[in-house]
mmCIF file of C-alpha atoms in Angstrom:
data_model
loop_
_atom_site.group_PDB
_atom_site.id
_atom_site.type_symbol
_atom_site.label_atom_id
_atom_site.label_comp_id
_atom_site.label_asym_id
_atom_site.label_seq_id
_atom_site.Cartn_x
_atom_site.Cartn_y
_atom_site.Cartn_z
ATOM 1 C CA MET A 1 0.000 0.000 0.000
ATOM 2 C CA LYS A 2 2.819 2.345 0.906
ATOM 3 C CA LYS A 3 4.471 1.547 -2.397
ATOM 4 C CA LEU A 4 1.296 2.444 -4.282
ATOM 5 C CA CYS A 5 1.005 5.753 -2.452
ATOM 6 C CA PHE A 6 4.623 6.591 -3.246
ATOM 7 C CA ILE A 7 4.025 5.885 -6.933
ATOM 8 C CA LEU A 8 0.932 8.133 -6.969
ATOM 9 C CA ALA A 9 2.759 10.943 -5.204
ATOM 10 C CA THR A 10 5.644 10.722 -7.627
ATOM 11 C CA SER A 11 3.262 10.798 -10.593
ATOM 12 C CA LEU A 12 1.517 13.886 -9.202
ATOM 13 C CA LEU A 13 4.847 15.660 -8.758
ATOM 14 C CA LEU A 14 5.909 14.837 -12.296
ATOM 15 C CA LEU A 15 2.553 15.998 -13.684
ATOM 16 C CA SER A 16 2.774 19.239 -11.699
ATOM 17 C CA ALA A 17 6.291 19.839 -13.000
ATOM 18 C CA CYS A 18 5.169 19.275 -16.581
ATOM 19 C CA ASN A 19 2.295 21.698 -16.168
ATOM 20 C CA SER A 20 4.663 24.271 -14.686
ATOM 21 C CA ASP A 21 7.059 23.875 -17.622
ATOM 22 C CA ASN A 22 4.224 24.239 -20.100
ATOM 23 C CA ASP A 23 2.996 27.390 -18.383
ATOM 24 C CA SER A 24 6.535 28.778 -18.406
ATOM 25 C CA ASP A 25 6.946 27.983 -22.114
ATOM 26 C CA LYS A 26 3.625 29.594 -22.914
ATOM 27 C CA SER A 27 4.537 32.722 -20.919
ATOM 28 C CA GLU A 28 7.948 32.965 -22.616
ATOM 29 C CA LYS A 29 6.443 32.513 -26.086
ATOM 30 C CA LYS A 30 3.812 35.157 -25.298
ATOM 31 C CA SER A 31 6.534 37.554 -24.117
ATOM 32 C CA GLN A 32 8.587 36.918 -27.272
ATOM 33 C CA SER A 33 5.502 37.448 -29.454
ATOM 34 C CA GLU A 34 4.709 40.744 -27.767
ATOM 35 C CA SER A 35 8.360 41.865 -28.074
ATOM 36 C CA THR A 36 8.405 40.976 -31.786
ATOM 37 C CA LYS A 37 5.125 42.820 -32.311
ATOM 38 C CA LYS A 38 6.478 45.939 -30.567
ATOM 39 C CA SER A 39 9.692 45.748 -32.625
ATOM 40 C CA LYS A 40 7.707 45.581 -35.870
ATOM 41 C CA GLU A 41 5.521 48.492 -34.818
ATOM 42 C CA HIS A 42 8.616 50.538 -33.926
ATOM 43 C CA SER A 43 10.213 49.707 -37.301
ATOM 44 C CA LYS A 44 7.063 50.753 -39.136
ATOM 45 C CA ALA A 45 6.902 54.033 -37.202
ATOM 46 C CA LYS A 46 10.592 54.707 -37.910
ATOM 47 C CA GLN A 47 10.146 53.960 -41.621
ATOM 48 C CA LYS A 48 7.120 56.268 -41.756
ATOM 49 C CA GLU A 49 9.150 59.043 -40.100
ATOM 50 C CA ASN A 50 12.027 58.555 -42.592
ATOM 51 C CA ASP A 51 9.621 58.619 -45.543
ATOM 52 C CA SER A 52 8.121 61.853 -44.244
ATOM 53 C CA GLN A 53 11.572 63.448 -43.884
ATOM 54 C CA ASN A 54 12.624 62.341 -47.376
ATOM 55 C CA LYS A 55 9.471 63.821 -48.876
ATOM 56 C CA SER A 56 10.111 67.076 -47.036
ATOM 57 C CA LYS A 57 13.724 67.253 -48.303
ATOM 58 C CA THR A 58 12.603 66.498 -51.858
ATOM 59 C CA SER A 59 10.013 69.262 -51.644
ATOM 60 C CA GLU A 60 12.615 71.727 -50.321
ATOM 61 C CA ASN A 61 15.083 70.803 -53.083
ATOM 62 C CA ASN A 62 12.453 71.261 -55.767
ATOM 63 C CA SER A 63 11.463 74.586 -54.261
ATOM 64 C CA SER A 64 15.102 75.691 -54.129
ATOM 65 C CA LYS A 65 15.716 74.713 -57.743
ATOM 66 C CA SER A 66 12.707 76.675 -58.918
ATOM 67 C CA SER A 67 13.340 79.781 -56.767
ATOM 68 C CA PRO A 68 13.843 83.094 -58.620
ATOM 69 C CA HIS A 69 17.299 83.563 -57.099
ATOM 70 C CA ASN A 70 18.605 80.228 -58.374
ATOM 71 C CA LYS A 71 16.980 80.764 -61.743
ATOM 72 C CA GLN A 72 18.694 84.158 -61.973
ATOM 73 C CA GLN A 73 22.024 82.595 -60.989
ATOM 74 C CA GLN A 74 21.577 79.922 -63.654
ATOM 75 C CA ASP A 75 20.719 82.573 -66.224
ATOM 76 C CA ASN A 76 23.846 84.501 -65.243
ATOM 77 C CA ASN A 77 26.000 81.389 -65.661
ATOM 78 C CA ASN A 78 24.499 80.723 -69.088
ATOM 79 C CA THR A 79 25.111 84.331 -70.097
ATOM 80 C CA GLN A 80 28.754 84.092 -69.068
ATOM 81 C CA LYS A 81 29.265 81.080 -71.311
ATOM 82 C CA GLN A 82 27.767 82.894 -74.303
ATOM 83 C CA VAL A 83 29.608 86.237 -74.014
ATOM 84 C CA SER A 84 32.574 86.780 -76.343
ATOM 85 C CA LEU A 85 34.820 89.076 -74.339
ATOM 86 C CA ASN A 86 36.898 89.953 -77.400
ATOM 87 C CA ASN A 87 33.922 91.176 -79.392
ATOM 88 C CA ILE A 88 31.491 93.241 -77.302
ATOM 89 C CA THR A 89 29.047 94.916 -79.698
ATOM 90 C CA ASP A 90 26.311 96.290 -77.434
ATOM 91 C CA ARG A 91 26.081 98.107 -74.133
ATOM 92 C CA ALA A 92 23.808 95.595 -72.416
ATOM 93 C CA THR A 93 26.360 92.820 -72.902
ATOM 94 C CA LEU A 94 29.153 95.098 -71.717
ATOM 95 C CA GLU A 95 27.282 95.960 -68.514
ATOM 96 C CA SER A 96 26.497 92.290 -67.869
ATOM 97 C CA VAL A 97 30.257 91.682 -67.806
ATOM 98 C CA ILE A 98 31.306 94.883 -65.995
ATOM 99 C CA TYR A 99 28.824 94.275 -63.171
ATOM 100 C CA GLY A 100 28.729 90.489 -63.399
ATOM 101 C CA ASN A 101 30.677 87.659 -61.808
ATOM 102 C CA TYR A 102 33.777 87.963 -63.984
ATOM 103 C CA SER A 103 37.429 88.442 -63.148
ATOM 104 C CA GLU A 104 38.803 91.984 -63.374
ATOM 105 C CA MET A 105 40.928 90.886 -66.334
ATOM 106 C CA ASP A 106 37.813 89.734 -68.216
ATOM 107 C CA LYS A 107 35.987 92.965 -67.390
ATOM 108 C CA ILE A 108 38.836 95.107 -68.696
ATOM 109 C CA GLN A 109 39.070 92.967 -71.819
ATOM 110 C CA ALA A 110 35.349 93.417 -72.473
ATOM 111 C CA TYR A 111 35.627 97.164 -71.854
ATOM 112 C CA ASN A 112 38.458 97.543 -74.366
ATOM 113 C CA SER A 113 36.542 95.509 -76.926
ATOM 114 C CA ALA A 114 33.479 97.745 -76.497
ATOM 115 C CA VAL A 115 35.665 100.833 -76.982
ATOM 116 C CA ALA A 116 37.294 99.303 -80.058
ATOM 117 C CA ASN A 117 33.863 98.510 -81.538
ATOM 118 C CA GLY A 118 32.552 102.024 -80.902
ATOM 119 C CA VAL A 119 29.997 100.935 -78.305
ATOM 120 C CA ILE A 120 31.303 103.554 -75.887
ATOM 121 C CA PRO A 121 33.992 106.258 -76.072
ATOM 122 C CA GLN A 122 37.355 105.757 -74.424
ATOM 123 C CA GLY A 123 37.237 106.884 -70.793
ATOM 124 C CA ASN A 124 39.958 108.819 -69.003
ATOM 125 C CA VAL A 125 40.626 106.294 -66.222
ATOM 126 C CA MET A 126 44.005 104.689 -66.776
ATOM 127 C CA GLU A 127 44.310 102.970 -63.392
ATOM 128 C CA GLY A 128 41.535 101.297 -61.462
ATOM 129 C CA PRO A 129 38.727 98.779 -61.987
ATOM 130 C CA ALA A 130 36.906 98.401 -65.305
ATOM 131 C CA SER A 131 33.733 99.777 -63.713
ATOM 132 C CA ALA A 132 35.527 103.090 -63.064
ATOM 133 C CA ALA A 133 36.709 103.233 -66.680
ATOM 134 C CA TYR A 134 33.173 102.507 -67.871
ATOM 135 C CA GLN A 135 31.714 105.282 -65.715
ATOM 136 C CA SER A 136 34.306 107.659 -67.151
ATOM 137 C CA SER A 137 33.247 106.632 -70.657
ATOM 138 C CA LEU A 138 29.637 107.444 -69.812
ATOM 139 C CA ARG A 139 30.659 110.886 -68.554
ATOM 140 C CA VAL A 140 32.657 111.519 -71.735
ATOM 141 C CA GLU A 141 29.674 110.417 -73.810
ATOM 142 C CA SER A 142 27.289 112.747 -71.968
ATOM 143 C CA GLY A 143 29.694 115.686 -72.232
ATOM 144 C CA ALA A 144 30.196 115.908 -68.476
ATOM 145 C CA GLU A 145 33.855 114.997 -68.962
ATOM 146 C CA LYS A 146 36.241 115.896 -71.778
ATOM 147 C CA SER A 147 38.200 113.021 -73.269
ATOM 148 C CA ILE A 148 41.976 113.243 -73.036
ATOM 149 C CA TYR A 149 42.153 111.120 -76.155
ATOM 150 C CA GLU A 150 40.465 113.624 -78.455
ATOM 151 C CA GLN A 151 43.727 115.182 -79.605
ATOM 152 C CA GLN A 152 45.250 111.772 -80.220
ATOM 153 C CA GLY A 153 42.163 110.795 -82.168
ATOM 154 C CA ASN A 154 42.405 113.937 -84.283
ATOM 155 C CA THR A 155 45.934 113.040 -85.362
ATOM 156 C CA GLN A 156 44.699 109.839 -86.971
ATOM 157 C CA SER A 157 42.152 109.381 -89.707
ATOM 158 C CA ASN A 158 38.908 107.556 -88.957
ATOM 159 C CA THR A 159 39.871 104.894 -91.449
ATOM 160 C CA SER A 160 43.149 104.200 -89.680
ATOM 161 C CA GLU A 161 41.382 103.937 -86.308
ATOM 162 C CA GLN A 162 38.819 101.510 -87.690
ATOM 163 C CA ASP A 163 41.539 99.417 -89.274
ATOM 164 C CA VAL A 164 43.506 98.971 -86.058
ATOM 165 C CA ASN A 165 40.356 98.133 -84.087
ATOM 166 C CA ALA A 166 39.418 95.571 -86.692
ATOM 167 C CA GLU A 167 42.927 94.146 -86.458
ATOM 168 C CA ILE A 168 42.584 93.773 -82.675
ATOM 169 C CA ASN A 169 39.277 91.946 -83.010
ATOM 170 C CA ALA A 170 40.533 89.751 -85.846
ATOM 171 C CA ALA A 171 43.733 88.656 -84.065
ATOM 172 C CA GLN A 172 44.037 84.889 -84.012
ATOM 173 C CA THR A 173 47.219 84.528 -81.968
ATOM 174 C CA LYS A 174 48.620 86.158 -78.869
ATOM 175 C CA ASP A 175 51.406 87.884 -80.839
ATOM 176 C CA GLU A 176 48.940 89.305 -83.369
ATOM 177 C CA TYR A 177 46.760 90.642 -80.560
ATOM 178 C CA ILE A 178 49.670 92.304 -78.721
ATOM 179 C CA ASN A 179 51.061 93.805 -81.918
ATOM 180 C CA ALA A 180 47.640 95.271 -82.759
ATOM 181 C CA LEU A 181 47.397 96.737 -79.256
ATOM 182 C CA ARG A 182 50.790 98.408 -79.704
ATOM 183 C CA LYS A 183 49.558 100.007 -82.922
ATOM 184 C CA LYS A 184 46.456 101.350 -81.215
ATOM 185 C CA TYR A 185 48.291 102.667 -78.165
ATOM 186 C CA HIS A 186 51.302 104.079 -80.029
ATOM 187 C CA GLY A 187 53.870 101.567 -78.897
ATOM 188 C CA GLY A 188 52.900 101.577 -75.208
ATOM 189 C CA LEU A 189 50.811 99.455 -72.882
ATOM 190 C CA SER A 190 47.080 99.336 -73.551
ATOM 191 C CA THR A 191 44.444 100.593 -71.140
ATOM 192 C CA GLN A 192 43.637 97.001 -70.281
ATOM 193 C CA GLU A 193 47.249 96.203 -69.408
ATOM 194 C CA LEU A 194 47.663 99.341 -67.319
ATOM 195 C CA GLN A 195 44.414 98.748 -65.422
ATOM 196 C CA THR A 196 45.250 95.108 -64.780
ATOM 197 C CA LYS A 197 48.711 95.984 -63.522
ATOM 198 C CA ALA A 198 47.273 98.642 -61.191
ATOM 199 C CA ALA A 199 44.581 96.261 -59.925
ATOM 200 C CA ILE A 200 47.180 93.646 -58.996
ATOM 201 C CA GLU A 201 49.537 96.175 -57.399
ATOM 202 C CA GLN A 202 46.744 97.765 -55.347
ATOM 203 C CA GLY A 203 45.291 94.435 -54.253
ATOM 204 C CA TYR A 204 41.809 94.478 -55.779
ATOM 205 C CA TYR A 205 42.378 92.106 -58.686
ATOM 206 C CA ASP A 206 39.827 89.297 -58.654
ATOM 207 C CA GLY A 207 41.869 86.128 -59.022
ATOM 208 C CA SER A 208 44.126 83.612 -57.267
ATOM 209 C CA LYS A 209 47.670 84.507 -56.272
ATOM 210 C CA GLU A 210 49.039 82.156 -58.924
ATOM 211 C CA GLU A 211 46.908 83.798 -61.616
ATOM 212 C CA GLN A 212 47.877 87.287 -60.463
ATOM 213 C CA LYS A 213 51.579 86.436 -60.532
ATOM 214 C CA ALA A 214 51.369 84.911 -64.005
ATOM 215 C CA ILE A 215 49.517 87.932 -65.428
ATOM 216 C CA TYR A 216 51.751 90.453 -63.667
ATOM 217 C CA ASP A 217 54.900 88.715 -64.910
ATOM 218 C CA GLU A 218 53.507 88.744 -68.449
ATOM 219 C CA ILE A 219 52.778 92.494 -68.304
ATOM 220 C CA GLN A 220 56.293 93.125 -67.026
ATOM 221 C CA ARG A 221 57.720 91.157 -69.964
ATOM 222 C CA ARG A 222 55.657 93.285 -72.331
ATOM 223 C CA GLU A 223 56.938 96.437 -70.651
ATOM 224 C CA ALA A 224 60.488 95.175 -71.103
ATOM 225 C CA ASP A 225 59.850 94.634 -74.835
ATOM 226 C CA ILE A 226 58.502 98.185 -75.135
ATOM 227 C CA GLU A 227 61.490 99.653 -73.310
ATOM 228 C CA ALA A 228 63.831 97.606 -75.491
ATOM 229 C CA GLY A 229 62.375 99.353 -78.566
ATOM 230 C CA LYS A 230 60.481 96.416 -80.017
ATOM 231 C CA TYR A 231 57.495 98.636 -80.867
ATOM 232 C CA ASP A 232 59.235 101.943 -81.565
ATOM 233 C CA GLN A 233 57.745 101.992 -85.075
ATOM 234 C CA TYR A 234 54.362 102.756 -83.524
ATOM 235 C CA LYS A 235 55.524 105.648 -81.350
ATOM 236 C CA GLN A 236 54.643 109.192 -82.354
#
């Protein structure tokens, strides 16, 4: 009888242990299921937040691309690519260069081209930025300022002046261009060269130090050629 009771007690203990294990397994599985569910919900919320941010950035980028300021900047860049600095034939193009995002060297080059093409008269500013030379040209044109070049212009025929300007614009090589400049400026440095030299010396030239040095050295070489008498045939 005692043996039978022991067997029953042992069976009850084993059954109770099994039930406890099953309850523990069920609780653990339920906990894991809830954790997985929360993780999925968090991932979905995070993805939704990222999608919202991406849409916002895309909208801002599109708005920025279509803004008037950026459109104007793009138009300015396109204009710069289309302008021929060696052949300025109208005042609007000249002003777009003079007051645009160009180097001082480019501005002076455009100014000299406009003068050579008769767009504006030669100004009296020999040293300083191209904008100052342009303002002087406007004053000469309006009669508010008398040109210092009038007497020089009177010593040459109109045909001769047109020929040398045409030669400057038609120059295909660097030597041809410099030689034509010497003809126009009677064997000396051109207005462009003088203004560029002054801009570099006075520290307001728009360009890198390497570019400034290269240009300044080139102007000094040209001055040396002039002093050596290379262009004496053009002196008056």
